[in-house]
Amino acid sequence: MHELPVTQSLLKIALDHAERANAKKVLGLNIVMGELSSMVDDSVQFYWDIIAKDTIAENAVLRFRRVPAELQCLSCAEKYHPTDGEFICPKCGNIGAKIIAGEEFLLESIDVE
Amino acid sequence: MPQTISVVENILNANDRLAEENRARLDAAGVFSINLIASPGAGKTSLIEQTLPRLKGRLRVAAVDGDIATSLDSDRAAAAGADASVQINTGGECHLDAVMLRGALDRLDLTQFDLLIVENVGNLICPANFKLGTHKTVLVASVPEGDDKPYKYPATYRGVDTLVINKIDLLPYVPFRMDYFQRGVQALNPGVVTFPLSCITGEGFDGWIQWLIENTRKE
Ligand SMILES: Nc1nc2c(ncn2[C@@H]2O[C@H](COP(=O)(O)OP(=O)(O)OP(=O)(O)O)[C@@H](O)[C@H]2O)c(=O)[nH]1
Ligand SMILES: [Mg+2]
Ligand SMILES: [Zn+2]
C-alpha cells in the first residue's frame, strides 16, 4: 500500500531511538511484518535506499520477519492458518474467526554502534 | 560497540496518535462520527444525500467530503441539507488521513453538530489502513461490484464496524448471490451489522437511519 510514507515513518522512528541512545550509526532494522498487513518488503527497501541516504541510517540492513496469518475459530476455538477464498475452520467447518496474528507491522529493534 | 536497542513501535504510529486526538475532540463536543469508505461510485454521496433529509429536525449533521479534486460531492451534501459541508482535496492522495480530518475539524464549530459524516476517497484498499479518529467505519458495498468482494478485499471487510449494501434495486438485473456475499462478510467480520438498501427506491433506509440515531444519542 503506502510504502513511501511508511518508510518515512520507519526512518523517523529508527533515527529517534538511535539519537536517544547516542548512537553514531544505525547498522540494521528488525521489522515485523504480518502476512495481512498488505506491506511489500521490496518497496520498503526501495524507498529506504533513497530516503536514508545522508543520514546515520544510510546502508542499514532491513530485516523483515514475516508473521503468518493465524485465525481462531469462533465456534470450536481451533487455531488455523487461512487459505485463499472462504475462511472455513478445518476442524468443525464453521466460518467466523478472530485474527490472532498476521496484522502487525512493527519496528521491533535496531542495531546501532 | 554494536548493540541492539529494543524499539517495538507501530510504524503507522504518527497517524494513529493524531487519530486519537481527533477522537478526543469529537468526544469532547459530543459528536458521533462515521467514516464512509467504498470503491468509486458505490454510492457514498448518494447515501449522504438520501440520509440527510431523513435526519432533518432530528440530528444536526456536518458532512466532510474527501476527494482528489473538485468540490462536487460536498456541494451535493450541502444541497441535500447538511448543516455544514467541508471539502478536503487530497491533492492526489487516494485516502484521507488523520491530519486531513484535523484540518476539516478546524473549520467546523463542533458544538453545533450531533453527527459528523466523513466521505472518504473512493478506494477500497487504502482508506482502511489510515484511521481518522471517527467512531465507526462504515463500508458501502454495492450490488454491481459483485458478490466476491469480501473474499478479494479481506483487509477492508475485516476492519469495518458496519456494512451498507447499496443498490439492492439492481438485484434482479445483476448476478449477485447475497448469501455468498454475506457468508464472506461474516467469516471475516462475525456479527457485523449490515444494511441492504437502495438510494434510488429508499428501500431499507429505516434500519440505517435508526442505527445512526441510536449511536448518535449514545454519544
Ligand atoms: N441503481 C442504483 N444506482 C445508484 C444507487 N446509489 C447510487 N447510485 C448511482 O451510482 C452512481 C455513483 O453514485 P455516487 O453517490 O456518486 O457514488 P460515490 O461512492 O459517492 O462515488 P465517488 O465519490 O466518485 O467515489 C450514481 O450514478 C448514482 O446515481 C442505488 O441505490 N441504485
Ligand atoms: Mg462521492
Ligand atoms: Zn471450528
mmCIF file of C-alpha atoms and ligand atoms in Angstrom:
data_model
loop_
_atom_site.group_PDB
_atom_site.id
_atom_site.type_symbol
_atom_site.label_atom_id
_atom_site.label_comp_id
_atom_site.label_asym_id
_atom_site.label_seq_id
_atom_site.Cartn_x
_atom_site.Cartn_y
_atom_site.Cartn_z
ATOM 1 C CA MET A 1 0.000 0.000 0.000
ATOM 2 C CA HIS A 2 1.687 3.215 1.056
ATOM 3 C CA GLU A 3 5.284 2.228 1.274
ATOM 4 C CA LEU A 4 6.747 5.733 0.916
ATOM 5 C CA PRO A 5 5.042 7.372 3.943
ATOM 6 C CA VAL A 6 5.503 4.122 5.798
ATOM 7 C CA THR A 7 9.224 4.092 5.063
ATOM 8 C CA GLN A 8 9.496 7.733 6.148
ATOM 9 C CA SER A 9 7.829 6.834 9.413
ATOM 10 C CA LEU A 10 10.178 3.871 9.811
ATOM 11 C CA LEU A 11 13.217 6.096 9.291
ATOM 12 C CA LYS A 12 11.962 8.654 11.775
ATOM 13 C CA ILE A 13 11.347 6.047 14.491
ATOM 14 C CA ALA A 14 14.771 4.485 13.912
ATOM 15 C CA LEU A 15 16.583 7.844 13.998
ATOM 16 C CA ASP A 16 14.714 8.955 17.146
ATOM 17 C CA HIS A 17 15.736 5.828 19.002
ATOM 18 C CA ALA A 18 19.312 5.941 17.710
ATOM 19 C CA GLU A 19 19.665 9.551 18.813
ATOM 20 C CA ARG A 20 18.314 8.780 22.271
ATOM 21 C CA ALA A 21 20.966 6.057 22.574
ATOM 22 C CA ASN A 22 23.701 8.436 21.333
ATOM 23 C CA ALA A 23 24.451 6.041 18.502
ATOM 24 C CA LYS A 24 26.806 7.070 15.725
ATOM 25 C CA LYS A 25 25.445 4.700 13.163
ATOM 26 C CA VAL A 26 22.381 2.538 12.580
ATOM 27 C CA LEU A 27 23.505 -0.829 11.252
ATOM 28 C CA GLY A 28 20.221 -2.654 10.916
ATOM 29 C CA LEU A 29 16.464 -2.560 11.480
ATOM 30 C CA ASN A 30 14.449 -5.551 12.626
ATOM 31 C CA ILE A 31 10.941 -5.226 11.270
ATOM 32 C CA VAL A 32 7.965 -7.464 11.952
ATOM 33 C CA MET A 33 5.579 -7.692 9.037
ATOM 34 C CA GLY A 34 2.339 -9.633 9.276
ATOM 35 C CA GLU A 35 1.041 -11.509 6.256
ATOM 36 C CA LEU A 36 -2.194 -9.493 6.438
ATOM 37 C CA SER A 37 -0.518 -6.095 6.778
ATOM 38 C CA SER A 38 -0.510 -5.516 2.996
ATOM 39 C CA MET A 39 3.066 -4.262 3.003
ATOM 40 C CA VAL A 40 5.627 -5.166 0.346
ATOM 41 C CA ASP A 41 9.146 -5.507 1.715
ATOM 42 C CA ASP A 42 10.806 -4.893 -1.664
ATOM 43 C CA SER A 43 9.216 -1.473 -1.994
ATOM 44 C CA VAL A 44 10.094 -0.526 1.581
ATOM 45 C CA GLN A 45 13.694 -1.411 0.748
ATOM 46 C CA PHE A 46 13.484 0.586 -2.490
ATOM 47 C CA TYR A 47 12.335 3.774 -0.741
ATOM 48 C CA TRP A 48 14.707 3.194 2.141
ATOM 49 C CA ASP A 49 17.728 3.274 -0.147
ATOM 50 C CA ILE A 50 16.631 6.713 -1.348
ATOM 51 C CA ILE A 51 15.449 8.424 1.831
ATOM 52 C CA ALA A 52 18.002 7.046 4.313
ATOM 53 C CA LYS A 53 20.849 8.438 2.225
ATOM 54 C CA ASP A 54 22.934 11.019 4.091
ATOM 55 C CA THR A 55 21.516 10.014 7.468
ATOM 56 C CA ILE A 56 23.260 7.908 10.110
ATOM 57 C CA ALA A 57 20.982 5.073 8.999
ATOM 58 C CA GLU A 58 22.336 5.047 5.466
ATOM 59 C CA ASN A 59 23.258 1.478 4.439
ATOM 60 C CA ALA A 60 21.393 -0.025 7.379
ATOM 61 C CA VAL A 61 20.237 -3.548 6.634
ATOM 62 C CA LEU A 62 16.470 -4.024 6.699
ATOM 63 C CA ARG A 63 15.499 -7.428 8.090
ATOM 64 C CA PHE A 64 11.885 -8.485 7.763
ATOM 65 C CA ARG A 65 10.396 -11.136 9.977
ATOM 66 C CA ARG A 66 7.213 -12.399 8.347
ATOM 67 C CA VAL A 67 4.365 -13.394 10.629
ATOM 68 C CA PRO A 68 1.876 -15.772 9.018
ATOM 69 C CA ALA A 69 -1.825 -15.134 9.439
ATOM 70 C CA GLU A 70 -3.386 -17.147 12.213
ATOM 71 C CA LEU A 71 -7.109 -17.367 12.934
ATOM 72 C CA GLN A 72 -9.094 -18.848 15.755
ATOM 73 C CA CYS A 73 -12.474 -20.403 15.047
ATOM 74 C CA LEU A 74 -15.281 -18.719 16.988
ATOM 75 C CA SER A 75 -17.228 -21.968 17.265
ATOM 76 C CA CYS A 76 -14.666 -24.534 18.399
ATOM 77 C CA ALA A 77 -11.585 -22.383 19.187
ATOM 78 C CA GLU A 78 -9.426 -24.310 16.718
ATOM 79 C CA LYS A 79 -6.428 -22.244 15.582
ATOM 80 C CA TYR A 80 -5.615 -22.394 11.888
ATOM 81 C CA HIS A 81 -3.861 -20.685 9.018
ATOM 82 C CA PRO A 82 -6.351 -19.355 6.460
ATOM 83 C CA THR A 83 -6.022 -20.320 2.841
ATOM 84 C CA ASP A 84 -7.365 -18.337 -0.094
ATOM 85 C CA GLY A 85 -11.081 -17.984 -0.588
ATOM 86 C CA GLU A 86 -13.512 -18.795 2.170
ATOM 87 C CA PHE A 87 -12.117 -18.877 5.689
ATOM 88 C CA ILE A 88 -13.524 -22.162 6.891
ATOM 89 C CA CYS A 89 -12.452 -23.902 10.078
ATOM 90 C CA PRO A 90 -10.660 -27.114 9.093
ATOM 91 C CA LYS A 91 -11.945 -28.869 12.217
ATOM 92 C CA CYS A 92 -15.644 -28.026 12.504
ATOM 93 C CA GLY A 93 -16.342 -26.424 9.120
ATOM 94 C CA ASN A 94 -17.792 -23.248 10.577
ATOM 95 C CA ILE A 95 -16.996 -19.803 9.287
ATOM 96 C CA GLY A 96 -16.283 -16.869 11.577
ATOM 97 C CA ALA A 97 -12.883 -16.397 13.135
ATOM 98 C CA LYS A 98 -10.860 -13.998 15.198
ATOM 99 C CA ILE A 99 -7.464 -12.888 13.914
ATOM 100 C CA ILE A 100 -4.730 -13.837 16.323
ATOM 101 C CA ALA A 101 -1.688 -12.916 14.261
ATOM 102 C CA GLY A 102 -0.708 -11.507 10.909
ATOM 103 C CA GLU A 103 -1.792 -7.869 11.110
ATOM 104 C CA GLU A 104 1.273 -6.488 12.874
ATOM 105 C CA PHE A 105 3.664 -4.032 11.288
ATOM 106 C CA LEU A 106 6.282 -3.044 13.837
ATOM 107 C CA LEU A 107 9.835 -1.917 14.235
ATOM 108 C CA GLU A 108 11.000 -4.396 16.850
ATOM 109 C CA SER A 109 14.584 -3.275 17.390
ATOM 110 C CA ILE A 110 17.530 -1.550 15.775
ATOM 111 C CA ASP A 111 21.209 -2.464 15.718
ATOM 112 C CA VAL A 112 23.461 0.533 16.330
ATOM 113 C CA GLU A 113 27.036 1.406 17.174
ATOM 114 C CA MET B 1 30.461 -1.456 20.063
ATOM 115 C CA PRO B 2 27.461 -2.660 18.064
ATOM 116 C CA GLN B 3 24.381 -3.162 20.197
ATOM 117 C CA THR B 4 20.692 -3.821 19.710
ATOM 118 C CA ILE B 5 18.113 -1.387 21.039
ATOM 119 C CA SER B 6 14.569 -2.553 21.604
ATOM 120 C CA VAL B 7 12.015 -0.298 19.892
ATOM 121 C CA VAL B 8 8.666 -2.100 19.416
ATOM 122 C CA GLU B 9 6.784 0.779 17.836
ATOM 123 C CA ASN B 10 3.902 0.540 15.452
ATOM 124 C CA ILE B 11 5.175 2.009 12.214
ATOM 125 C CA LEU B 12 1.889 3.791 11.443
ATOM 126 C CA ASN B 13 2.040 5.364 14.888
ATOM 127 C CA ALA B 14 2.105 9.014 13.876
ATOM 128 C CA ASN B 15 -1.241 8.769 12.111
ATOM 129 C CA ASP B 16 -2.761 6.684 14.914
ATOM 130 C CA ARG B 17 -1.800 9.268 17.528
ATOM 131 C CA LEU B 18 -3.393 12.080 15.543
ATOM 132 C CA ALA B 19 -6.485 9.955 15.052
ATOM 133 C CA GLU B 20 -6.760 9.656 18.826
ATOM 134 C CA GLU B 21 -6.585 13.445 19.124
ATOM 135 C CA ASN B 22 -9.371 13.826 16.581
ATOM 136 C CA ARG B 23 -11.458 11.320 18.533
ATOM 137 C CA ALA B 24 -10.896 13.231 21.750
ATOM 138 C CA ARG B 25 -12.094 16.464 20.127
ATOM 139 C CA LEU B 26 -15.214 14.790 18.785
ATOM 140 C CA ASP B 27 -15.914 13.175 22.151
ATOM 141 C CA ALA B 28 -15.449 16.451 23.970
ATOM 142 C CA ALA B 29 -18.024 18.072 21.690
ATOM 143 C CA GLY B 30 -20.383 15.087 21.933
ATOM 144 C CA VAL B 31 -20.329 14.478 18.192
ATOM 145 C CA PHE B 32 -20.816 10.955 16.834
ATOM 146 C CA SER B 33 -18.792 10.424 13.666
ATOM 147 C CA ILE B 34 -18.661 7.898 10.858
ATOM 148 C CA ASN B 35 -16.112 7.296 8.107
ATOM 149 C CA LEU B 36 -17.710 6.115 4.848
ATOM 150 C CA ILE B 37 -15.380 4.034 2.731
ATOM 151 C CA ALA B 38 -16.193 2.404 -0.592
ATOM 152 C CA SER B 39 -14.935 1.883 -4.097
ATOM 153 C CA PRO B 40 -15.555 4.743 -6.572
ATOM 154 C CA GLY B 41 -19.206 5.010 -7.478
ATOM 155 C CA ALA B 42 -20.555 2.629 -4.827
ATOM 156 C CA GLY B 43 -22.880 5.391 -3.678
ATOM 157 C CA LYS B 44 -21.263 7.181 -0.732
ATOM 158 C CA THR B 45 -22.514 10.612 -1.772
ATOM 159 C CA SER B 46 -25.918 9.203 -2.747
ATOM 160 C CA LEU B 47 -26.166 7.645 0.712
ATOM 161 C CA ILE B 48 -25.396 11.021 2.304
ATOM 162 C CA GLU B 49 -27.961 12.728 0.043
ATOM 163 C CA GLN B 50 -30.663 10.245 0.993
ATOM 164 C CA THR B 51 -29.738 10.207 4.677
ATOM 165 C CA LEU B 52 -29.713 13.953 5.357
ATOM 166 C CA PRO B 53 -33.398 14.686 4.622
ATOM 167 C CA ARG B 54 -34.390 11.725 6.806
ATOM 168 C CA LEU B 55 -32.444 13.199 9.731
ATOM 169 C CA LYS B 56 -33.800 16.716 9.265
ATOM 170 C CA GLY B 57 -35.081 18.105 12.549
ATOM 171 C CA ARG B 58 -33.710 15.104 14.440
ATOM 172 C CA LEU B 59 -29.932 15.492 14.217
ATOM 173 C CA ARG B 60 -27.661 18.343 13.245
ATOM 174 C CA VAL B 61 -25.274 16.937 10.674
ATOM 175 C CA ALA B 62 -21.932 18.090 9.277
ATOM 176 C CA ALA B 63 -20.521 16.426 6.176
ATOM 177 C CA VAL B 64 -16.853 16.236 5.248
ATOM 178 C CA ASP B 65 -16.029 15.071 1.737
ATOM 179 C CA GLY B 66 -12.625 13.850 0.704
ATOM 180 C CA ASP B 67 -11.838 13.912 -2.962
ATOM 181 C CA ILE B 68 -8.736 14.031 -5.050
ATOM 182 C CA ALA B 69 -10.044 17.177 -6.763
ATOM 183 C CA THR B 70 -13.320 19.131 -7.177
ATOM 184 C CA SER B 71 -15.975 20.040 -4.617
ATOM 185 C CA LEU B 72 -18.769 18.204 -6.432
ATOM 186 C CA ASP B 73 -19.537 15.863 -3.547
ATOM 187 C CA SER B 74 -19.554 18.480 -0.803
ATOM 188 C CA ASP B 75 -21.813 20.637 -2.997
ATOM 189 C CA ARG B 76 -24.194 17.665 -3.225
ATOM 190 C CA ALA B 77 -24.099 17.229 0.560
ATOM 191 C CA ALA B 78 -24.826 20.932 1.054
ATOM 192 C CA ALA B 79 -27.700 20.814 -1.423
ATOM 193 C CA ALA B 80 -29.144 17.809 0.398
ATOM 194 C CA GLY B 81 -29.386 19.849 3.578
ATOM 195 C CA ALA B 82 -26.176 19.305 5.548
ATOM 196 C CA ASP B 83 -25.932 21.895 8.338
ATOM 197 C CA ALA B 84 -22.320 22.339 7.285
ATOM 198 C CA SER B 85 -20.272 20.872 4.488
ATOM 199 C CA VAL B 86 -16.499 20.871 4.185
ATOM 200 C CA GLN B 87 -14.429 19.692 1.243
ATOM 201 C CA ILE B 88 -10.978 18.202 1.653
ATOM 202 C CA ASN B 89 -8.979 17.946 -1.555
ATOM 203 C CA THR B 90 -6.304 15.383 -1.009
ATOM 204 C CA GLY B 91 -4.179 16.614 -3.885
ATOM 205 C CA GLY B 92 -3.692 13.183 -5.385
ATOM 206 C CA GLU B 93 -3.713 11.059 -2.252
ATOM 207 C CA CYS B 94 -6.072 8.128 -2.552
ATOM 208 C CA HIS B 95 -7.265 8.218 1.051
ATOM 209 C CA LEU B 96 -7.938 10.627 3.893
ATOM 210 C CA ASP B 97 -5.663 10.525 6.901
ATOM 211 C CA ALA B 98 -5.896 11.899 10.417
ATOM 212 C CA VAL B 99 -4.047 15.125 9.531
ATOM 213 C CA MET B 100 -6.551 15.933 6.801
ATOM 214 C CA LEU B 101 -9.514 15.294 9.075
ATOM 215 C CA ARG B 102 -7.930 17.514 11.716
ATOM 216 C CA GLY B 103 -7.818 20.315 9.137
ATOM 217 C CA ALA B 104 -11.515 19.810 8.422
ATOM 218 C CA LEU B 105 -12.426 19.774 12.121
ATOM 219 C CA ASP B 106 -10.632 23.118 12.481
ATOM 220 C CA ARG B 107 -13.106 24.574 10.006
ATOM 221 C CA LEU B 108 -16.187 23.384 11.912
ATOM 222 C CA ASP B 109 -17.730 24.590 15.163
ATOM 223 C CA LEU B 110 -18.203 21.093 16.560
ATOM 224 C CA THR B 111 -20.541 22.261 19.312
ATOM 225 C CA GLN B 112 -23.152 22.909 16.595
ATOM 226 C CA PHE B 113 -23.488 19.275 15.462
ATOM 227 C CA ASP B 114 -24.613 15.865 16.665
ATOM 228 C CA LEU B 115 -23.324 13.790 13.785
ATOM 229 C CA LEU B 116 -20.307 14.082 11.503
ATOM 230 C CA ILE B 117 -20.322 12.099 8.267
ATOM 231 C CA VAL B 118 -16.966 11.776 6.529
ATOM 232 C CA GLU B 119 -16.919 10.579 2.935
ATOM 233 C CA ASN B 120 -13.518 9.087 2.242
ATOM 234 C CA VAL B 121 -11.897 8.993 -1.196
ATOM 235 C CA GLY B 122 -13.363 6.289 -3.447
ATOM 236 C CA ASN B 123 -10.943 3.420 -2.904
ATOM 237 C CA LEU B 124 -11.405 0.048 -1.276
ATOM 238 C CA ILE B 125 -7.884 -0.527 -0.033
ATOM 239 C CA CYS B 126 -6.007 2.480 1.282
ATOM 240 C CA PRO B 127 -8.637 4.209 3.467
ATOM 241 C CA ALA B 128 -8.859 1.027 5.525
ATOM 242 C CA ASN B 129 -5.253 1.482 6.615
ATOM 243 C CA PHE B 130 -5.486 5.051 7.859
ATOM 244 C CA LYS B 131 -7.520 5.698 10.970
ATOM 245 C CA LEU B 132 -9.176 9.100 11.132
ATOM 246 C CA GLY B 133 -10.399 9.031 14.691
ATOM 247 C CA THR B 134 -14.060 8.623 13.757
ATOM 248 C CA HIS B 135 -16.204 6.382 15.956
ATOM 249 C CA LYS B 136 -17.350 3.927 13.306
ATOM 250 C CA THR B 137 -16.082 2.929 9.895
ATOM 251 C CA VAL B 138 -18.935 2.171 7.522
ATOM 252 C CA LEU B 139 -18.220 0.295 4.321
ATOM 253 C CA VAL B 140 -20.594 0.984 1.443
ATOM 254 C CA ALA B 141 -20.630 -2.048 -0.823
ATOM 255 C CA SER B 142 -22.878 -2.116 -3.865
ATOM 256 C CA VAL B 143 -24.543 -4.870 -5.818
ATOM 257 C CA PRO B 144 -22.959 -4.218 -9.260
ATOM 258 C CA GLU B 145 -19.466 -4.554 -7.770
ATOM 259 C CA GLY B 146 -20.039 -8.282 -7.436
ATOM 260 C CA ASP B 147 -20.500 -10.719 -4.580
ATOM 261 C CA ASP B 148 -16.854 -11.774 -4.363
ATOM 262 C CA LYS B 149 -15.549 -8.538 -2.870
ATOM 263 C CA PRO B 150 -15.281 -9.735 0.762
ATOM 264 C CA TYR B 151 -13.039 -12.534 -0.485
ATOM 265 C CA LYS B 152 -10.897 -10.241 -2.622
ATOM 266 C CA TYR B 153 -10.548 -7.377 -0.145
ATOM 267 C CA PRO B 154 -10.430 -9.198 3.188
ATOM 268 C CA ALA B 155 -8.445 -6.487 4.999
ATOM 269 C CA THR B 156 -11.097 -3.898 4.197
ATOM 270 C CA TYR B 157 -14.096 -6.050 5.086
ATOM 271 C CA ARG B 158 -12.432 -7.224 8.275
ATOM 272 C CA GLY B 159 -11.819 -3.789 9.699
ATOM 273 C CA VAL B 160 -15.235 -2.160 9.343
ATOM 274 C CA ASP B 161 -17.883 -1.701 12.018
ATOM 275 C CA THR B 162 -20.951 -1.514 9.806
ATOM 276 C CA LEU B 163 -21.742 -2.508 6.253
ATOM 277 C CA VAL B 164 -24.217 -0.875 3.899
ATOM 278 C CA ILE B 165 -25.073 -2.941 0.820
ATOM 279 C CA ASN B 166 -26.292 -0.338 -1.654
ATOM 280 C CA LYS B 167 -28.153 -0.610 -4.961
ATOM 281 C CA ILE B 168 -30.336 -3.565 -3.997
ATOM 282 C CA ASP B 169 -32.802 -2.288 -6.619
ATOM 283 C CA LEU B 170 -30.351 -3.818 -9.125
ATOM 284 C CA LEU B 171 -30.538 -7.338 -7.676
ATOM 285 C CA PRO B 172 -32.946 -8.545 -10.392
ATOM 286 C CA TYR B 173 -30.536 -7.448 -13.128
ATOM 287 C CA VAL B 174 -27.099 -8.362 -11.803
ATOM 288 C CA PRO B 175 -25.773 -11.770 -10.769
ATOM 289 C CA PHE B 176 -25.204 -11.231 -7.064
ATOM 290 C CA ARG B 177 -25.570 -14.054 -4.542
ATOM 291 C CA MET B 178 -26.483 -12.293 -1.325
ATOM 292 C CA ASP B 179 -25.861 -15.430 0.775
ATOM 293 C CA TYR B 180 -22.387 -15.949 -0.713
ATOM 294 C CA PHE B 181 -21.547 -12.293 -0.107
ATOM 295 C CA GLN B 182 -22.885 -12.378 3.465
ATOM 296 C CA ARG B 183 -21.006 -15.617 4.196
ATOM 297 C CA GLY B 184 -17.733 -13.959 3.239
ATOM 298 C CA VAL B 185 -18.580 -10.934 5.352
ATOM 299 C CA GLN B 186 -19.491 -12.965 8.421
ATOM 300 C CA ALA B 187 -16.377 -15.117 8.058
ATOM 301 C CA LEU B 188 -14.124 -12.101 8.202
ATOM 302 C CA ASN B 189 -16.159 -9.923 10.479
ATOM 303 C CA PRO B 190 -18.565 -12.009 12.523
ATOM 304 C CA GLY B 191 -21.644 -10.198 13.758
ATOM 305 C CA VAL B 192 -21.039 -7.016 11.751
ATOM 306 C CA VAL B 193 -24.315 -5.125 11.237
ATOM 307 C CA THR B 194 -25.396 -4.952 7.595
ATOM 308 C CA PHE B 195 -27.995 -2.693 5.986
ATOM 309 C CA PRO B 196 -29.038 -3.726 2.470
ATOM 310 C CA LEU B 197 -30.683 -0.673 0.915
ATOM 311 C CA SER B 198 -31.255 1.356 -2.213
ATOM 312 C CA CYS B 199 -30.569 5.063 -2.635
ATOM 313 C CA ILE B 200 -32.904 5.088 -5.615
ATOM 314 C CA THR B 201 -36.029 3.445 -4.172
ATOM 315 C CA GLY B 202 -35.357 4.230 -0.499
ATOM 316 C CA GLU B 203 -35.909 0.586 0.433
ATOM 317 C CA GLY B 204 -34.037 -0.483 3.576
ATOM 318 C CA PHE B 205 -33.364 3.011 4.917
ATOM 319 C CA ASP B 206 -35.335 2.673 8.158
ATOM 320 C CA GLY B 207 -32.789 0.388 9.837
ATOM 321 C CA TRP B 208 -29.869 2.526 8.732
ATOM 322 C CA ILE B 209 -31.447 5.762 9.971
ATOM 323 C CA GLN B 210 -32.354 4.123 13.270
ATOM 324 C CA TRP B 211 -28.773 2.881 13.681
ATOM 325 C CA LEU B 212 -27.432 6.405 13.100
ATOM 326 C CA ILE B 213 -29.851 7.965 15.561
ATOM 327 C CA GLU B 214 -29.245 5.363 18.269
ATOM 328 C CA ASN B 215 -25.485 5.641 18.017
ATOM 329 C CA THR B 216 -25.607 9.428 17.976
ATOM 330 C CA ARG B 217 -27.799 9.501 21.087
ATOM 331 C CA LYS B 218 -25.272 7.257 22.871
ATOM 332 C CA GLU B 219 -22.509 9.732 22.135
HETATM 333 N N1 LIG C 1 -29.389 1.806 -9.291
HETATM 334 C C1 LIG C 1 -28.843 2.483 -8.297
HETATM 335 N N2 LIG C 1 -27.901 3.418 -8.550
HETATM 336 C C2 LIG C 1 -27.361 4.088 -7.523
HETATM 337 C C3 LIG C 1 -27.727 3.840 -6.177
HETATM 338 N N3 LIG C 1 -26.993 4.634 -5.374
HETATM 339 C C4 LIG C 1 -26.217 5.377 -6.172
HETATM 340 N N4 LIG C 1 -26.424 5.059 -7.481
HETATM 341 C C5 LIG C 1 -25.760 5.651 -8.650
HETATM 342 O O1 LIG C 1 -24.385 5.325 -8.614
HETATM 343 C C6 LIG C 1 -23.590 6.382 -9.163
HETATM 344 C C7 LIG C 1 -22.493 6.776 -8.206
HETATM 345 O O2 LIG C 1 -23.062 7.303 -7.014
HETATM 346 P P1 LIG C 1 -22.255 8.273 -6.040
HETATM 347 O O3 LIG C 1 -23.122 8.504 -4.848
HETATM 348 O O4 LIG C 1 -21.743 9.462 -6.753
HETATM 349 O O5 LIG C 1 -21.036 7.341 -5.640
HETATM 350 P P2 LIG C 1 -19.759 7.691 -4.722
HETATM 351 O O6 LIG C 1 -19.422 6.441 -3.986
HETATM 352 O O7 LIG C 1 -20.000 8.893 -3.913
HETATM 353 O O8 LIG C 1 -18.664 7.967 -5.841
HETATM 354 P P3 LIG C 1 -17.212 8.678 -5.686
HETATM 355 O O9 LIG C 1 -17.346 9.755 -4.658
HETATM 356 O O10 LIG C 1 -16.917 9.191 -7.041
HETATM 357 O O11 LIG C 1 -16.290 7.572 -5.257
HETATM 358 C C8 LIG C 1 -24.563 7.495 -9.462
HETATM 359 O O12 LIG C 1 -24.859 7.460 -10.827
HETATM 360 C C9 LIG C 1 -25.776 7.160 -8.624
HETATM 361 O O13 LIG C 1 -26.959 7.658 -9.168
HETATM 362 C C10 LIG C 1 -28.720 2.815 -5.933
HETATM 363 O O14 LIG C 1 -29.107 2.513 -4.794
HETATM 364 N N5 LIG C 1 -29.227 2.181 -7.027
HETATM 365 MG MG MG C 2 -18.866 10.640 -3.761
HETATM 366 ZN ZN ZN C 3 -14.082 -24.699 14.329
#
